[in-house]
Amino acid sequence: MSKLKETKGNVIVSVRVRPDANGGEITKAAEWMVDGRQGVISYNGREGGDYSYDNVFPPHEHNAKVYDAAAKRLVRRVMEGYHGTVFAYGMTGTGKTFSMQGTATSPGVIPLAITDIFSFIRETPHREFLLRVSYLEIYNEKIHDLLSASVSGGPTSQQEEIKLREDSKRGVYATPLKEEIVQSPTQLLRVIARGDHARRTGSTQFNSRSSRSHAVVQIVVESRERVPTGASQDRRSGLVPGGVRVSTLSLIDLAGSERAADDKERRTEGAHINKSLLTLGTIISKLSEARDRASNPTDKEGKHLPYRDSKLTRLLQPALSGNSLVSILCTVQLGGTAKSHSGETLNTLKFAARAKNSIVSHAKRAEEAFGSGGGDAGSRVLLERYRMEILTLRNQLESQTKAQAEKELRLEEQQLEKEAQVRHEEQMLEMQLARTALKERIEHLNRLILCSKSTGVNTQGNLSALGRLSRMSTGSRSLRSSLSQSTLGAYGHSSFRPISFLSLNSNEPSGNQPFSSGLLGHEEEEDFIGEFADGKASAQRQIAALQADLNDKNRYISTLERRLFQARRSSHSRMSIGMKTGSAAPDAPDVLALLREKDLEINELRLQLDDKDRMLAALRSAARHRDLAHSATDAFVPDTKDNHGRQEHRPDDDDSPAYDSAVGLSSPFNDESTAEKKKSMEDVSRILDEMIQDRVESGQLIKGSRGSVRVAAESRRTSESMAALPGLSMSATDLEDSG
Ligand SMILES: Nc1ncnc2c1ncn2[C@@H]1O[C@H](COP(=O)(O)OP(=O)(O)OP(=O)(O)O)[C@@H](O)[C@H]1O
């Protein structure tokens, strides 16, 4: 026996004995003997004998044990690339469906095979798998797709007829047939359960829910060697190291053979069932006969085998002809009392025995297919097809990604161009604004320049100072006019000219610096300034003009002082002469005349002194205007030194609010101005001192030890006499105060 198992490993024939339907022991124990360990069933009755099989399962053997012994190895080899077929054959109600499907608590061959399939996948990491499943039934010699059936149960009448076709690589296959790709045991079991639900069943004499059709579950296994890690480049290029291997596991639950039933429908079904089973039996018998002629291989047995007599045998042709591993599970029930029952059991045992002896499997591992190959067989290699599709999609994705990247790049470039254009426009706008601002500035400056020219005053920026200069110039002009009038009025000299006249200082020993051409007329000054109205040179010319004006004023002051001194001396001389004359010949009428003359002179001197005071006030005012001009000029000519490096001469200054408000500056030359003022006062005092000294020398006055003076006795007398006269009351104190 063991030798038989070894030599015929590709075909396994098992017999499973169903428990007694009544729950009791085998009633005809004497007729039947079941040896599970030896795989022998013996029948002691008529046509009795021993029937040996690969496996004999006693009545209470579990489904798991049946699967392990009858199908497990075959399933694993299918996963390795072999075709495999497991089918259950037996009389109705003997446990074919129970063995193939099992129950929830005792799963049969199909669910256990599914579990093993996925276990194998998990245990084989170096390969990748793709599983697809189909489920059909052959009912009254017609093929129905159980996965395309309506939910309500039973294939739809409009379902396209499914035909069997044959291919050199695939063998015999049904088409069109729905195939579902499954990725988990649960998903696969759910698909099969759906097909089971659609399967046709009916009540028979021996089975209240008898399968009235042959049901075929086909699981197509595609597998391929995994691409080694790091060979992603090859994957992308489509160069895979190995092809795809395709194998099929067929799990078939045959309808039960039975005697002709009373029901017409059952009789019709039975006739078809029996016919297909009969054909199957016939083929097995012929295979057995062919095997007996194995020594004469010239005969090609296949040509004479009636596979096409039934769809069942046509569908099982690849398996029966040796291209597939085969496991036949025959189910019997030994407990029946009817004589016919034992006959059916014997028929099953004989079928199994013939199958065991006749079927020779030359099953080989399926060849690995490369590419789609061409033809239907190649196109069914879904794994390869998917791989190609993935490759195509990946290429499309890459091209789209590239196109997208290029598009984004273009958009980015366009965006950058837009931004650059916006920036350019902004820069242009800024430049335009800057140009506009510059133009406005230029126009403003031009207006300023025109305005300055129109006023005849320089120049760049210090318009208020220039305005003050202009006002000062006007003021100076009016000052000269008033001076001239007052001077003329005081002296009655029509030849006396204002300070701006050049002839005034030509012969004056004033010590002032000569100024040849600086005394310009007012219009000339404006033209001069306007012509050189820019920069430091212009400012220096302003200073020079003011300096000249200042010199004029100084010279005029000196002239007035000298004239005053001369007038006093002249008066003193005349008074001295008159006194001498009076003392020598004191004639009363002469004295009176002399006194009147002196009174006139004294009055004239007083008027002259008043004029002098007014002139000094006017000169101080002129000096303030001059300082104003200096300050305005200094505002834009920091270097206030003249060309000879000397500090500009500053006139005396006072704290006149008008001056301060007019200039708006705190003069940095206040100290110098004060010194200058003191100097001028000292000059006046010096002149008066000289006058007093002259009188002292002439004996009219006596100088005290502490600087005080008194009138001499002679003079006092004269003075007293003069003082007695109306209008002659001048004293030394008066002389001091007037200085
Ligand atoms: N080994 C077994 N142990 C327990 N119960 C079984 C066994 N075999 C069959 N049965 C029971 O017998 C009844 C009929 O079994 P099943 O439907 O599997 O027979 P079948 O051969 O498929 O019949 P049919 O050909 O009419 O479909 C079922 O109720 C099933 O549970």
PDB file of C-alpha atoms in Angstrom, residues 628-736:
ATOM      1  CA  LEU A 628      21.681 142.978  10.623  1.00  0.00           C
ATOM      2  CA  ALA A 629      23.271 142.747   7.229  1.00  0.00           C
ATOM      3  CA  HIS A 630      26.344 141.068   8.726  1.00  0.00           C
ATOM      4  CA  SER A 631      24.208 138.553  10.553  1.00  0.00           C
ATOM      5  CA  ALA A 632      22.222 137.761   7.417  1.00  0.00           C
ATOM      6  CA  THR A 633      25.373 137.369   5.447  1.00  0.00           C
ATOM      7  CA  ASP A 634      26.998 135.237   8.112  1.00  0.00           C
ATOM      8  CA  ALA A 635      24.027 132.899   7.933  1.00  0.00           C
ATOM      9  CA  PHE A 636      25.250 131.623   4.592  1.00  0.00           C
ATOM     10  CA  VAL A 637      28.889 132.745   4.803  1.00  0.00           C
ATOM     11  CA  PRO A 638      30.307 131.007   7.831  1.00  0.00           C
ATOM     12  CA  ASP A 639      33.715 132.522   7.331  1.00  0.00           C
ATOM     13  CA  THR A 640      33.242 136.028   8.606  1.00  0.00           C
ATOM     14  CA  LYS A 641      36.821 137.019   8.152  1.00  0.00           C
ATOM     15  CA  ASP A 642      37.774 139.312   5.342  1.00  0.00           C
ATOM     16  CA  ASN A 643      40.363 138.561   2.774  1.00  0.00           C
ATOM     17  CA  HIS A 644      43.076 139.678   5.117  1.00  0.00           C
ATOM     18  CA  GLY A 645      42.049 137.215   7.785  1.00  0.00           C
ATOM     19  CA  ARG A 646      40.828 139.938  10.105  1.00  0.00           C
ATOM     20  CA  GLN A 647      37.619 139.803  11.965  1.00  0.00           C
ATOM     21  CA  GLU A 648      34.932 141.977  10.509  1.00  0.00           C
ATOM     22  CA  HIS A 649      34.448 145.247  12.281  1.00  0.00           C
ATOM     23  CA  ARG A 650      31.154 145.241  14.136  1.00  0.00           C
ATOM     24  CA  PRO A 651      29.435 148.385  15.184  1.00  0.00           C
ATOM     25  CA  ASP A 652      28.177 148.872  18.640  1.00  0.00           C
ATOM     26  CA  ASP A 653      25.108 147.084  19.472  1.00  0.00           C
ATOM     27  CA  ASP A 654      22.329 147.596  21.850  1.00  0.00           C
ATOM     28  CA  ASP A 655      19.705 145.380  23.247  1.00  0.00           C
ATOM     29  CA  SER A 656      16.983 146.804  21.116  1.00  0.00           C
ATOM     30  CA  PRO A 657      14.077 144.399  20.936  1.00  0.00           C
ATOM     31  CA  ALA A 658      13.384 145.696  17.463  1.00  0.00           C
ATOM     32  CA  TYR A 659      16.805 144.693  16.417  1.00  0.00           C
ATOM     33  CA  ASP A 660      16.563 141.267  17.919  1.00  0.00           C
ATOM     34  CA  SER A 661      13.200 140.623  16.437  1.00  0.00           C
ATOM     35  CA  ALA A 662      14.269 141.911  13.076  1.00  0.00           C
ATOM     36  CA  VAL A 663      17.350 139.736  12.918  1.00  0.00           C
ATOM     37  CA  GLY A 664      15.902 136.835  14.745  1.00  0.00           C
ATOM     38  CA  LEU A 665      19.362 135.829  15.868  1.00  0.00           C
ATOM     39  CA  SER A 666      21.472 136.155  18.896  1.00  0.00           C
ATOM     40  CA  SER A 667      24.496 137.849  17.472  1.00  0.00           C
ATOM     41  CA  PRO A 668      27.757 136.101  18.230  1.00  0.00           C
ATOM     42  CA  PHE A 669      29.472 139.488  18.093  1.00  0.00           C
ATOM     43  CA  ASN A 670      27.671 141.128  20.999  1.00  0.00           C
ATOM     44  CA  ASP A 671      30.872 141.431  22.951  1.00  0.00           C
ATOM     45  CA  GLU A 672      32.684 142.908  20.021  1.00  0.00           C
ATOM     46  CA  SER A 673      29.811 145.244  19.332  1.00  0.00           C
ATOM     47  CA  THR A 674      29.842 146.366  22.919  1.00  0.00           C
ATOM     48  CA  ALA A 675      33.548 146.965  22.674  1.00  0.00           C
ATOM     49  CA  GLU A 676      33.023 148.896  19.485  1.00  0.00           C
ATOM     50  CA  LYS A 677      30.367 150.967  21.138  1.00  0.00           C
ATOM     51  CA  LYS A 678      32.656 151.697  24.022  1.00  0.00           C
ATOM     52  CA  LYS A 679      35.304 152.630  21.545  1.00  0.00           C
ATOM     53  CA  SER A 680      33.043 155.121  19.842  1.00  0.00           C
ATOM     54  CA  MET A 681      32.019 156.600  23.166  1.00  0.00           C
ATOM     55  CA  GLU A 682      35.607 156.833  24.161  1.00  0.00           C
ATOM     56  CA  ASP A 683      36.353 158.667  20.946  1.00  0.00           C
ATOM     57  CA  VAL A 684      33.609 161.169  21.702  1.00  0.00           C
ATOM     58  CA  SER A 685      34.838 161.506  25.256  1.00  0.00           C
ATOM     59  CA  ARG A 686      38.332 161.996  23.939  1.00  0.00           C
ATOM     60  CA  ILE A 687      37.139 164.772  21.714  1.00  0.00           C
ATOM     61  CA  LEU A 688      35.368 166.460  24.591  1.00  0.00           C
ATOM     62  CA  ASP A 689      38.417 165.992  26.717  1.00  0.00           C
ATOM     63  CA  GLU A 690      40.455 167.741  24.094  1.00  0.00           C
ATOM     64  CA  MET A 691      37.930 170.549  24.097  1.00  0.00           C
ATOM     65  CA  ILE A 692      38.176 170.854  27.864  1.00  0.00           C
ATOM     66  CA  GLN A 693      41.903 170.635  27.699  1.00  0.00           C
ATOM     67  CA  ASP A 694      41.938 173.470  25.249  1.00  0.00           C
ATOM     68  CA  ARG A 695      39.897 175.546  27.641  1.00  0.00           C
ATOM     69  CA  VAL A 696      42.118 174.594  30.494  1.00  0.00           C
ATOM     70  CA  GLU A 697      45.091 175.594  28.511  1.00  0.00           C
ATOM     71  CA  SER A 698      43.408 178.838  27.675  1.00  0.00           C
ATOM     72  CA  GLY A 699      42.734 179.402  31.391  1.00  0.00           C
ATOM     73  CA  GLN A 700      39.053 179.261  31.189  1.00  0.00           C
ATOM     74  CA  LEU A 701      38.850 176.053  33.172  1.00  0.00           C
ATOM     75  CA  ILE A 702      40.840 174.605  36.084  1.00  0.00           C
ATOM     76  CA  LYS A 703      41.239 170.810  36.188  1.00  0.00           C
ATOM     77  CA  GLY A 704      40.921 169.158  39.565  1.00  0.00           C
ATOM     78  CA  SER A 705      43.139 166.458  40.996  1.00  0.00           C
ATOM     79  CA  ARG A 706      40.443 163.767  40.630  1.00  0.00           C
ATOM     80  CA  GLY A 707      39.583 164.686  37.094  1.00  0.00           C
ATOM     81  CA  SER A 708      36.977 167.328  37.921  1.00  0.00           C
ATOM     82  CA  VAL A 709      37.098 170.785  36.328  1.00  0.00           C
ATOM     83  CA  ARG A 710      36.031 174.193  37.471  1.00  0.00           C
ATOM     84  CA  VAL A 711      35.902 177.584  35.843  1.00  0.00           C
ATOM     85  CA  ALA A 712      38.869 179.818  36.533  1.00  0.00           C
ATOM     86  CA  ALA A 713      38.298 182.926  38.664  1.00  0.00           C
ATOM     87  CA  GLU A 714      38.558 185.252  35.752  1.00  0.00           C
ATOM     88  CA  SER A 715      36.504 183.055  33.702  1.00  0.00           C
ATOM     89  CA  ARG A 716      34.151 182.432  36.609  1.00  0.00           C
ATOM     90  CA  ARG A 717      33.586 186.062  36.845  1.00  0.00           C
ATOM     91  CA  THR A 718      33.072 186.287  33.227  1.00  0.00           C
ATOM     92  CA  SER A 719      30.887 183.303  33.436  1.00  0.00           C
ATOM     93  CA  GLU A 720      28.961 184.729  36.323  1.00  0.00           C
ATOM     94  CA  SER A 721      28.547 187.876  34.449  1.00  0.00           C
ATOM     95  CA  MET A 722      27.596 185.848  31.470  1.00  0.00           C
ATOM     96  CA  ALA A 723      25.326 183.699  33.587  1.00  0.00           C
ATOM     97  CA  ALA A 724      23.609 186.802  34.716  1.00  0.00           C
ATOM     98  CA  LEU A 725      22.793 187.336  31.134  1.00  0.00           C
ATOM     99  CA  PRO A 726      19.808 185.460  29.915  1.00  0.00           C
ATOM    100  CA  GLY A 727      20.632 182.321  27.850  1.00  0.00           C
ATOM    101  CA  LEU A 728      24.311 182.163  28.937  1.00  0.00           C
ATOM    102  CA  SER A 729      24.270 179.421  31.559  1.00  0.00           C
ATOM    103  CA  MET A 730      26.652 176.791  30.185  1.00  0.00           C
ATOM    104  CA  SER A 731      28.943 175.232  32.838  1.00  0.00           C
ATOM    105  CA  ALA A 732      31.761 172.734  32.914  1.00  0.00           C
ATOM    106  CA  THR A 733      29.343 170.140  34.096  1.00  0.00           C
ATOM    107  CA  ASP A 734      27.277 170.845  31.067  1.00  0.00           C
ATOM    108  CA  LEU A 735      30.289 170.396  28.966  1.00  0.00           C
ATOM    109  CA  GLU A 736      30.999 167.038  30.608  1.00  0.00           C
TER     110      GLU A 736
END
